[in-house]
Coordinates of C-alpha atoms in Angstrom, one line a residue:
M1 CA 211.8 109.1 338.4
P2 CA 210.7 106.2 336.2
P3 CA 207.6 106.9 334.2
E4 CA 205.8 104.0 335.9
N5 CA 206.2 105.6 339.3
I6 CA 204.7 109.0 338.3
D7 CA 201.3 109.7 339.8
T8 CA 199.1 109.5 336.7
A9 CA 196.2 111.2 338.5
K10 CA 198.3 114.3 338.9
S11 CA 199.7 114.1 335.3
R12 CA 196.3 114.4 333.5
P13 CA 194.2 117.6 333.4
E14 CA 191.5 118.0 336.0
E15 CA 188.1 116.6 334.9
T16 CA 185.4 119.2 334.2
G17 CA 181.9 118.9 335.5
A18 CA 180.6 117.8 332.1
D19 CA 183.3 115.0 332.0
K20 CA 182.3 113.8 335.4
T21 CA 178.7 113.8 334.3
R22 CA 179.4 111.7 331.2
T23 CA 181.6 109.3 333.2
E24 CA 178.8 108.8 335.7
E25 CA 176.2 108.3 332.9
T26 CA 178.4 105.7 331.3
R27 CA 178.7 103.8 334.6
V28 CA 174.9 104.0 335.0
E29 CA 174.3 102.7 331.5
R30 CA 176.7 99.8 332.0
T31 CA 175.1 98.9 335.3
A32 CA 171.6 99.1 333.8
G33 CA 172.7 97.0 330.8
A34 CA 174.2 94.4 333.0
A35 CA 171.0 94.4 335.2
G36 CA 168.8 94.1 332.1
A37 CA 170.8 91.2 330.7
A38 CA 170.6 89.5 334.1
E39 CA 166.9 90.1 334.2
R40 CA 166.3 88.7 330.8
A41 CA 168.4 85.6 331.6
A42 CA 166.5 85.0 334.8
P43 CA 163.5 82.6 334.8
A44 CA 160.0 83.8 334.8
S45 CA 159.5 82.9 338.4
A46 CA 162.4 85.1 339.4
R47 CA 161.1 88.0 337.4
A48 CA 157.7 87.5 339.0
A49 CA 159.3 87.7 342.4
D50 CA 161.2 90.9 341.6
F51 CA 158.3 92.7 339.8
G52 CA 155.2 91.4 341.5
I53 CA 153.0 94.3 340.5
D54 CA 153.6 93.7 336.8
T55 CA 154.0 89.9 336.6
T56 CA 151.8 88.4 339.3
A57 CA 148.9 86.3 338.3
R58 CA 145.7 87.8 339.7
T59 CA 142.8 86.2 341.4
T60 CA 139.3 86.6 340.0
G61 CA 138.5 89.2 342.7
E62 CA 141.6 91.2 341.8
A63 CA 140.8 91.1 338.1
I64 CA 137.3 92.4 338.8
Q65 CA 138.7 95.2 341.0
A66 CA 141.2 96.1 338.3
Y67 CA 138.4 96.3 335.8
V68 CA 136.3 98.5 338.0
R69 CA 139.3 100.7 338.6
N70 CA 139.8 101.1 334.9
L71 CA 136.1 102.1 334.5
R72 CA 136.5 104.8 337.2
N73 CA 139.6 106.0 335.4
G74 CA 137.7 106.5 332.1
E75 CA 138.6 103.3 330.4
L76 CA 135.0 102.4 329.4
G77 CA 135.7 100.6 326.1
A78 CA 132.6 99.2 324.5
L79 CA 130.6 98.9 327.8
P80 CA 128.3 101.9 327.1
A81 CA 127.4 100.6 323.7
L82 CA 126.8 97.0 325.0
L83 CA 124.5 98.4 327.7
G84 CA 122.7 100.6 325.2
L85 CA 122.2 97.7 322.9
A86 CA 120.7 95.6 325.6
A87 CA 118.4 98.5 326.7
L88 CA 117.3 98.9 323.1
F89 CA 116.4 95.3 322.8
V90 CA 114.3 95.4 325.9
L91 CA 112.7 98.7 324.9
F92 CA 111.6 97.6 321.4
T93 CA 110.5 94.2 322.7
V94 CA 108.1 96.0 325.2
L95 CA 106.9 98.6 322.7
D96 CA 106.4 96.2 319.8
S97 CA 103.1 94.6 320.8
G98 CA 102.9 92.4 317.7
G99 CA 106.1 90.6 318.6
T100 CA 107.7 91.2 315.2
F101 CA 110.9 92.7 316.6
L102 CA 112.0 89.5 318.2
S103 CA 110.9 87.2 315.4
L104 CA 113.5 85.1 313.8
L105 CA 112.9 86.6 310.3
N106 CA 113.4 90.2 311.7
L107 CA 116.5 89.3 313.6
A108 CA 118.1 87.7 310.5
N109 CA 117.1 90.8 308.5
L110 CA 118.7 92.9 311.2
L111 CA 122.0 91.2 310.6
Q112 CA 121.7 91.7 306.9
Q113 CA 120.5 95.3 306.9
G114 CA 123.4 96.6 309.0
A115 CA 126.2 94.6 307.5
G116 CA 127.2 97.0 304.8
Q117 CA 127.6 100.0 307.0
T118 CA 129.3 97.9 309.7
I119 CA 132.0 96.8 307.2
I120 CA 132.6 100.4 306.2
A121 CA 132.8 101.3 309.9
M122 CA 135.4 98.6 310.5
G123 CA 137.7 100.3 307.9
L124 CA 137.1 103.7 309.4
V125 CA 138.3 102.5 312.8
F126 CA 141.8 102.3 311.3
V127 CA 141.5 105.9 310.1
L128 CA 140.1 107.2 313.4
L129 CA 142.8 105.5 315.4
T130 CA 145.4 107.8 313.8
G131 CA 143.3 110.9 314.6
E132 CA 142.2 111.4 311.0
I133 CA 138.7 111.3 309.3
D134 CA 137.6 110.0 306.0
L135 CA 134.4 111.8 304.8
A136 CA 134.8 110.2 301.4
A137 CA 134.4 106.6 302.5
G138 CA 130.7 106.6 301.6
T139 CA 130.9 108.0 298.0
A140 CA 134.1 105.9 297.5
S141 CA 132.0 102.8 298.2
G142 CA 129.4 104.1 295.8
L143 CA 132.0 104.5 293.0
A144 CA 133.4 101.0 293.6
A145 CA 129.8 99.6 293.4
A146 CA 129.1 101.6 290.2
V147 CA 132.2 100.2 288.5
M148 CA 131.2 96.7 289.5
A149 CA 127.6 97.1 288.3
L150 CA 128.6 98.9 285.1
H151 CA 130.9 96.0 284.2
L152 CA 128.1 93.6 284.8
V153 CA 125.4 95.3 282.7
S154 CA 127.8 96.3 279.9
G155 CA 128.8 92.6 279.3
G156 CA 132.4 93.2 280.5
N157 CA 133.0 96.1 278.1
L158 CA 133.9 99.0 280.5
L159 CA 135.3 101.0 277.5
G160 CA 131.9 101.0 275.9
G161 CA 130.1 101.5 279.2
M162 CA 132.2 104.4 280.3
G163 CA 133.0 106.1 277.0
T164 CA 136.5 106.6 275.7
T165 CA 137.3 109.8 277.5
V166 CA 136.1 108.7 280.9
F167 CA 137.8 105.3 280.5
V168 CA 141.1 106.8 279.6
L169 CA 141.0 109.3 282.5
F170 CA 140.0 106.5 284.9
C171 CA 142.9 104.4 283.8
L172 CA 145.3 107.3 284.2
A173 CA 144.0 107.9 287.7
I174 CA 144.8 104.2 288.5
V175 CA 148.3 104.6 287.1
L176 CA 148.8 107.7 289.3
A177 CA 147.6 105.7 292.3
I178 CA 150.2 103.0 291.5
V179 CA 153.0 105.5 291.3
L180 CA 152.0 107.2 294.6
A181 CA 151.6 103.8 296.4
L182 CA 155.2 102.9 295.2
M183 CA 156.5 106.3 296.5
L184 CA 154.8 105.6 299.9
R185 CA 156.1 101.9 299.9
I186 CA 152.6 100.6 300.2
W187 CA 153.3 97.5 298.2
F188 CA 149.9 95.8 298.5
G189 CA 148.2 99.0 297.5
A190 CA 150.4 99.3 294.4
A191 CA 149.9 95.6 293.5
L192 CA 146.1 95.7 293.8
S193 CA 145.8 99.0 292.0
A194 CA 147.8 97.4 289.2
L195 CA 145.4 94.5 289.2
A196 CA 142.5 96.9 288.8
L197 CA 144.2 98.4 285.7
V198 CA 144.8 95.0 284.2
L199 CA 141.2 94.0 284.8
M200 CA 140.0 97.1 283.1
L201 CA 142.4 97.0 280.1
V202 CA 142.2 93.3 279.4
G203 CA 138.5 92.9 279.9
F204 CA 136.7 89.7 280.9
P205 CA 133.2 88.3 280.4
P206 CA 130.8 89.1 283.2
N207 CA 132.0 87.1 286.2
P208 CA 130.7 87.9 289.7
W209 CA 133.9 87.0 291.5
L210 CA 136.1 89.1 289.2
E211 CA 133.7 92.0 289.3
M212 CA 133.7 92.0 293.1
L213 CA 137.5 91.8 293.0
L214 CA 137.5 94.8 290.7
A215 CA 135.4 96.7 293.1
V216 CA 137.8 96.1 296.0
C217 CA 140.8 97.0 293.8
V218 CA 139.1 100.3 292.8
G219 CA 138.5 101.0 296.5
I220 CA 142.2 100.4 297.2
T221 CA 143.1 102.8 294.3
I222 CA 141.0 105.5 295.9
G223 CA 142.7 104.9 299.2
C224 CA 146.1 105.4 297.7
L225 CA 145.1 108.7 296.2
T226 CA 143.6 109.9 299.5
G227 CA 146.4 108.6 301.7
F228 CA 149.1 110.4 299.6
A229 CA 147.2 113.7 299.7
V230 CA 146.8 113.5 303.5
A231 CA 150.0 111.9 304.6
K232 CA 152.6 113.0 302.1
L233 CA 151.3 116.4 301.0
G234 CA 150.2 117.2 304.5
M235 CA 146.7 118.4 303.6
P236 CA 144.0 118.2 306.3
S237 CA 142.1 115.0 306.1
F238 CA 138.8 116.8 306.7
V239 CA 139.4 119.1 303.6
V240 CA 140.7 116.3 301.4
T241 CA 138.0 113.8 302.0
L242 CA 135.3 116.4 301.9
A243 CA 136.5 117.4 298.4
L244 CA 136.7 113.8 297.4
F245 CA 133.2 113.1 298.9
I246 CA 131.9 115.5 296.3
A247 CA 134.2 114.4 293.5
W248 CA 133.5 110.7 293.8
Q249 CA 129.8 111.4 293.8
G250 CA 130.2 113.3 290.5
V251 CA 132.2 110.4 289.0
T252 CA 129.5 107.9 290.0
L253 CA 126.8 110.2 288.5
Q254 CA 128.9 110.3 285.2
L255 CA 129.1 106.5 285.1
I256 CA 125.5 105.7 285.8
G257 CA 123.7 108.8 284.5
D258 CA 121.3 111.2 286.2
G259 CA 118.3 109.3 287.4
G260 CA 119.7 106.0 286.1
T261 CA 120.0 102.7 288.0
L262 CA 122.2 99.7 287.3
G263 CA 120.6 96.4 288.3
L264 CA 122.5 93.5 289.8
R265 CA 120.9 90.4 288.4
D266 CA 123.7 88.0 289.1
P267 CA 122.7 85.3 291.6
V268 CA 126.1 85.2 293.2
I269 CA 126.2 88.9 293.9
M270 CA 122.6 88.9 295.1
A271 CA 123.3 86.1 297.5
V272 CA 126.0 88.0 299.3
A273 CA 123.6 89.9 301.5
N274 CA 120.5 87.8 300.9
G275 CA 121.7 84.2 301.0
N276 CA 122.1 81.8 303.9
L277 CA 124.4 79.0 304.8
S278 CA 123.1 75.5 305.0
T279 CA 122.3 74.0 308.4
F280 CA 125.5 71.9 308.3
A281 CA 127.6 74.9 307.2
S282 CA 126.0 77.1 310.0
W283 CA 127.0 74.6 312.7
L284 CA 130.5 74.2 311.1
L285 CA 130.9 78.0 311.3
F286 CA 129.9 77.9 315.0
V287 CA 132.4 75.2 315.8
V288 CA 135.2 77.0 313.9
A289 CA 134.4 80.4 315.4
A290 CA 133.8 79.3 319.0
G291 CA 136.8 76.9 318.9
G292 CA 139.1 79.6 317.5
Y293 CA 137.9 82.1 320.2
A294 CA 138.5 79.6 323.0
A295 CA 141.9 78.6 321.6
V296 CA 143.1 82.2 321.3
L297 CA 142.0 83.2 324.8
L298 CA 143.4 80.0 326.5
N299 CA 146.7 80.2 324.6
R300 CA 147.1 83.9 325.4
Q301 CA 146.6 83.1 329.1
R302 CA 149.0 80.2 329.1
S303 CA 151.7 82.2 327.3
R304 CA 151.4 85.1 329.7
R305 CA 151.6 82.8 332.7
K306 CA 154.6 81.1 331.2
L307 CA 156.4 84.4 330.7
G308 CA 155.5 85.6 334.2
L309 CA 153.2 88.4 333.0
V310 CA 149.8 89.4 334.3
A311 CA 147.3 86.8 333.3
Q312 CA 143.6 86.7 333.8
P313 CA 142.4 84.0 336.3
T314 CA 141.7 80.7 334.6
G315 CA 138.2 80.6 335.9
L316 CA 137.4 84.0 334.5
V317 CA 138.8 83.0 331.1
L318 CA 136.7 79.9 331.1
L319 CA 133.6 81.9 332.0
K320 CA 134.1 84.3 329.1
V321 CA 134.7 81.3 326.7
G322 CA 131.6 79.6 328.1
A323 CA 129.4 82.7 327.7
V324 CA 130.5 83.2 324.1
V325 CA 130.0 79.5 323.2
L326 CA 126.6 79.5 324.8
L327 CA 125.5 82.6 323.0
G328 CA 126.8 81.4 319.7
A329 CA 125.1 78.0 320.1
V330 CA 121.8 79.6 320.9
A331 CA 122.1 82.1 317.9
T332 CA 123.1 79.3 315.5
F333 CA 120.2 77.1 316.7
L334 CA 117.6 79.8 316.2
L335 CA 119.0 80.9 312.8
T336 CA 118.9 77.3 311.5
L337 CA 115.1 77.1 312.2
D338 CA 112.7 77.9 309.4
R339 CA 111.8 81.6 309.6
S340 CA 109.9 81.9 306.4
P341 CA 106.4 83.4 306.6
G342 CA 105.4 81.6 303.4
A343 CA 105.8 78.2 301.9
T344 CA 109.4 78.5 300.8
P345 CA 111.7 77.6 303.7
I346 CA 114.3 80.1 304.8
A347 CA 116.9 78.8 307.3
G348 CA 120.6 79.1 308.0
V349 CA 123.1 81.7 309.2
P350 CA 123.2 84.7 306.7
Y351 CA 126.3 84.9 304.5
V352 CA 127.1 88.3 305.9
V353 CA 127.8 86.8 309.3
P354 CA 131.0 84.8 308.3
I355 CA 132.0 87.8 306.1
V356 CA 131.9 90.2 309.1
L357 CA 133.5 87.6 311.4
A358 CA 136.4 87.1 308.9
L359 CA 137.0 90.9 308.7
L360 CA 136.7 91.2 312.5
V361 CA 139.4 88.5 313.0
A362 CA 141.7 89.9 310.4
G363 CA 141.4 93.5 311.6
T364 CA 141.8 92.5 315.3
Y365 CA 144.9 90.4 314.5
L366 CA 146.4 93.3 312.4
L367 CA 145.9 95.8 315.2
D368 CA 146.8 93.6 318.2
R369 CA 149.4 91.2 316.9
T370 CA 151.5 93.0 314.3
R371 CA 154.1 95.8 314.2
F372 CA 151.8 97.8 311.9
G373 CA 149.0 97.7 314.5
R374 CA 151.3 99.0 317.3
H375 CA 152.5 101.8 315.0
V376 CA 148.8 102.8 314.3
Y377 CA 148.1 103.2 318.0
A378 CA 151.4 105.0 318.5
V379 CA 150.7 107.5 315.7
G380 CA 147.2 108.1 317.1
G381 CA 148.4 108.5 320.6
N382 CA 151.3 110.9 319.9
R383 CA 152.4 111.5 316.3
E384 CA 155.6 113.4 317.2
A385 CA 156.7 110.8 319.7
A386 CA 156.0 108.1 317.2
R387 CA 158.2 109.9 314.6
R388 CA 161.0 110.3 317.1
A389 CA 160.8 106.6 317.9
G390 CA 161.6 105.8 314.3
I391 CA 158.1 105.0 313.0
D392 CA 157.4 105.9 309.4
V393 CA 154.4 108.1 310.3
T394 CA 153.7 109.1 306.7
R395 CA 153.4 105.5 305.6
V396 CA 151.2 104.5 308.5
R397 CA 148.8 107.4 307.9
A398 CA 148.6 106.7 304.2
T399 CA 148.0 102.9 304.8
V400 CA 145.0 103.4 307.0
F401 CA 143.2 105.3 304.3
V402 CA 144.0 102.4 301.9
I403 CA 142.5 99.9 304.4
G404 CA 139.5 102.2 305.0
S405 CA 138.7 102.5 301.3
A406 CA 139.1 98.7 300.8
C407 CA 136.6 98.0 303.5
A408 CA 134.3 100.7 302.0
A409 CA 134.4 98.8 298.7
L410 CA 133.5 95.5 300.5
G411 CA 130.7 97.3 302.3
A412 CA 129.5 98.6 298.9
I413 CA 129.3 95.0 297.6
V414 CA 127.1 94.0 300.6
Y415 CA 124.7 96.9 300.6
S416 CA 124.4 96.8 296.8
S417 CA 123.6 93.1 297.0
K418 CA 120.9 93.9 299.7
V419 CA 119.3 96.5 297.5
G420 CA 119.8 94.7 294.2
S421 CA 120.9 97.7 292.3
V422 CA 123.3 100.7 292.2
S423 CA 122.2 104.3 291.7
P424 CA 124.0 107.7 291.7
A425 CA 122.9 108.0 295.3
S426 CA 124.6 104.8 296.4
G427 CA 127.1 105.5 299.2
G428 CA 125.9 109.1 299.6
G429 CA 123.4 110.4 302.0
N430 CA 123.6 108.8 305.4
T431 CA 126.0 105.9 304.5
L432 CA 129.1 107.7 305.8
L433 CA 127.3 109.2 308.8
F434 CA 126.0 105.9 310.0
A435 CA 129.5 104.3 309.4
V436 CA 131.3 106.9 311.4
G437 CA 128.6 106.8 314.0
A438 CA 128.9 103.0 314.3
A439 CA 132.6 103.2 315.0
V440 CA 132.2 106.1 317.5
I441 CA 129.2 104.6 319.3
G442 CA 131.0 101.3 319.7
G443 CA 133.8 103.0 321.6
T444 CA 136.4 104.2 319.0
S445 CA 137.7 107.7 320.0
L446 CA 137.5 110.6 317.5
F447 CA 140.7 111.9 319.0
G448 CA 142.8 108.9 318.0
G449 CA 144.8 106.2 319.8
R450 CA 141.8 104.4 321.3
G451 CA 139.5 101.8 319.7
R452 CA 139.2 98.3 318.3
V453 CA 137.6 96.8 315.2
S454 CA 135.0 95.1 317.4
N455 CA 133.8 98.6 318.3
A456 CA 132.4 99.1 314.8
V457 CA 130.5 95.8 315.0
I458 CA 128.9 96.7 318.3
G459 CA 128.1 100.2 317.1
G460 CA 126.7 99.0 313.9
A461 CA 124.4 96.6 315.8
V462 CA 123.2 99.6 317.9
L463 CA 122.4 101.7 314.8
A464 CA 120.8 98.8 313.0
T465 CA 118.6 98.1 316.0
V466 CA 117.5 101.7 316.3
N467 CA 116.6 101.9 312.6
N468 CA 114.9 98.6 312.6
G469 CA 113.0 99.1 315.8
L470 CA 111.7 102.6 315.0
G471 CA 110.7 101.3 311.5
L472 CA 108.6 98.5 313.0
L473 CA 106.9 101.1 315.3
G474 CA 106.0 103.1 312.3
Q475 CA 108.0 106.2 313.3
P476 CA 108.6 108.8 310.5
A477 CA 112.0 109.5 309.1
S478 CA 112.3 112.7 311.1
V479 CA 112.2 110.7 314.4
V480 CA 114.7 108.1 313.1
F481 CA 117.2 110.8 312.1
L482 CA 116.7 112.6 315.4
V483 CA 117.2 109.5 317.5
N484 CA 120.3 108.5 315.5
G485 CA 121.7 112.0 316.0
L486 CA 121.1 111.9 319.7
V487 CA 122.7 108.5 320.1
L488 CA 125.8 109.7 318.2
L489 CA 126.0 112.8 320.3
L490 CA 125.7 110.8 323.4
A491 CA 128.6 108.5 322.3
A492 CA 130.8 111.5 321.5
G493 CA 130.0 113.0 324.9
V494 CA 131.0 109.8 326.6
D495 CA 134.2 109.7 324.7
V496 CA 135.1 113.3 325.7
L497 CA 134.2 112.6 329.4
S498 CA 136.2 109.4 329.5
R499 CA 139.3 111.1 328.1
R500 CA 138.9 113.9 330.6
R501 CA 138.6 111.3 333.4
S502 CA 141.7 109.5 332.1
A503 CA 143.7 112.7 332.1
V504 CA 142.6 113.4 335.7
A505 CA 143.6 109.9 336.7
G506 CA 147.0 110.3 335.1
R507 CA 146.5 107.5 332.6

C-alpha cells in the first residue's frame, strides 16, 4: 500500500492525557491571541459595546453612586482628613474669641510653619507605599541642614569647619554611597552624591544656592546608604533607620558642638520660609496652577473617552475644576492683602506655597504617570508578586529611601530658614513623628500599597492647624502632644478598619 494511503492516525502512538492537555492549551492560547488582536484592532466604540462595564462613560449619578460604593468598601482616601481639617477650622474659630486664628497673618504663618514637616512627609509617602519605614528621616534632615549651615559660617571651608578627621571620614562615606548607588543602578543617586563630593573637595565661597544644593546632595547620599542596607542586605528598615536615627544625631552634634548653634544670616536662605511673592507673581502662580490643574483633568477625561474607558462626567469634572479655581482665587486674593500688624507692609503668597506645589506635582506625576510609580505600588501591594512579574524590587525599595532623604533635606532647608539657625536638636525630637503622622493622617497606609503625595499635604495641614490652634488658645505642651497623639492614633485606626472593610468586600 502506498505510504500516502496509510492511515496516519493509526501509525502514530496514542496521545497521552498530558499531550491532549497541552494541545488544548495551545488551541486556547491561539484563540485568545487572535481575539486579543481583534480587540485591539477594533475601534473604541466597538470595545465599549463589548465591555460596557469597563468602558462605558458614566453619568453624574452613576459616578456618585460608584464613589459612595467605594467608601462603603473601605476606600476612604483623604476624606477623613479633609473632614477633620474642616472640623478643626470650625472648632478653633469658635473657641478663639479674639479672632486671631482666622486672621490673614495667622493663616499665612500656618502655611509657613507646617511646610518643612510637610515636605519631609511627602518623601516618606514613597517609603510607606512600599511597606517600609524611615525613622532616620528627621535626623538626616538635621545633618543636611548642619552641613549647609557649617559651610555658610565657615566661609566655605568645610575642611576647617569639620576638622581633618571628620572631613575625611565624611568624604569616604560619600564615596561609599556612590559605589552602592552604582551597584543598585540608581544613577541619579550616584550622580548627585558625586556632586556632593565635588562641592566638598573643591570648595566654593559662601553661596546660598550652592549651599542648599549641597544639603540636598547630602540627603541623597544618606538615602543611598539607607536604601542599600534595607533593600540589598535585607536588614529590617525599622532597625536600620532606628540605628541611623541615633547615628546621624551624633554626627550633627559633632559638626555643631554640644550646646552650639549655627546662625543662618544669608537673606536668600532666610527668605525661603519667611519671604513672599509679589502681588503680580502671586496671581501668576494662581493662573499657572489653576490652569495646569484644569488642563490635566480635562485632557485625562478626553483621552479616556477617546479610548472608550471609564471617564467621569464632563459636568462633574467642570465642577471640580471650578471649585479648585474658586478656592485658589479667594486664597490668592486674601494673601495679596496687607496682613502686617505694623507699619511695614506684608503681602503676597509665601514662597513655601510654590515650593510645596512643585513637589506635589512632581511627586504625583512620578507615582501616577511613570513606570517607576506603578512599580512602587506593586511592591507595596505584594512584594513577591511584583518580583515574579519581573520588577526589580531591590532597586525600587532602595530608590524610595533616596527620594525620602532628598525630601528630608529640602524640608530641612525650609524649617531651618523659618527658625533662622541650626542646632544639634534640629531634625530630632518630634520632627519625624509629625512627618510620619502627616502622611498617615492624610490617608497613606502604614501597610503599603495605598497612598498619594497629596495625603502628606493634607495631613500636614491637619497637624499644623492643631498645633497653631492649641497654641493660640494657650494650651500647654502636654495638651498639644496628647491631642497630636490621639489624632495619629485615630488615623491609624481608620486605616486598619478601612483595610479590613476592603478585605471583606473582596477588593
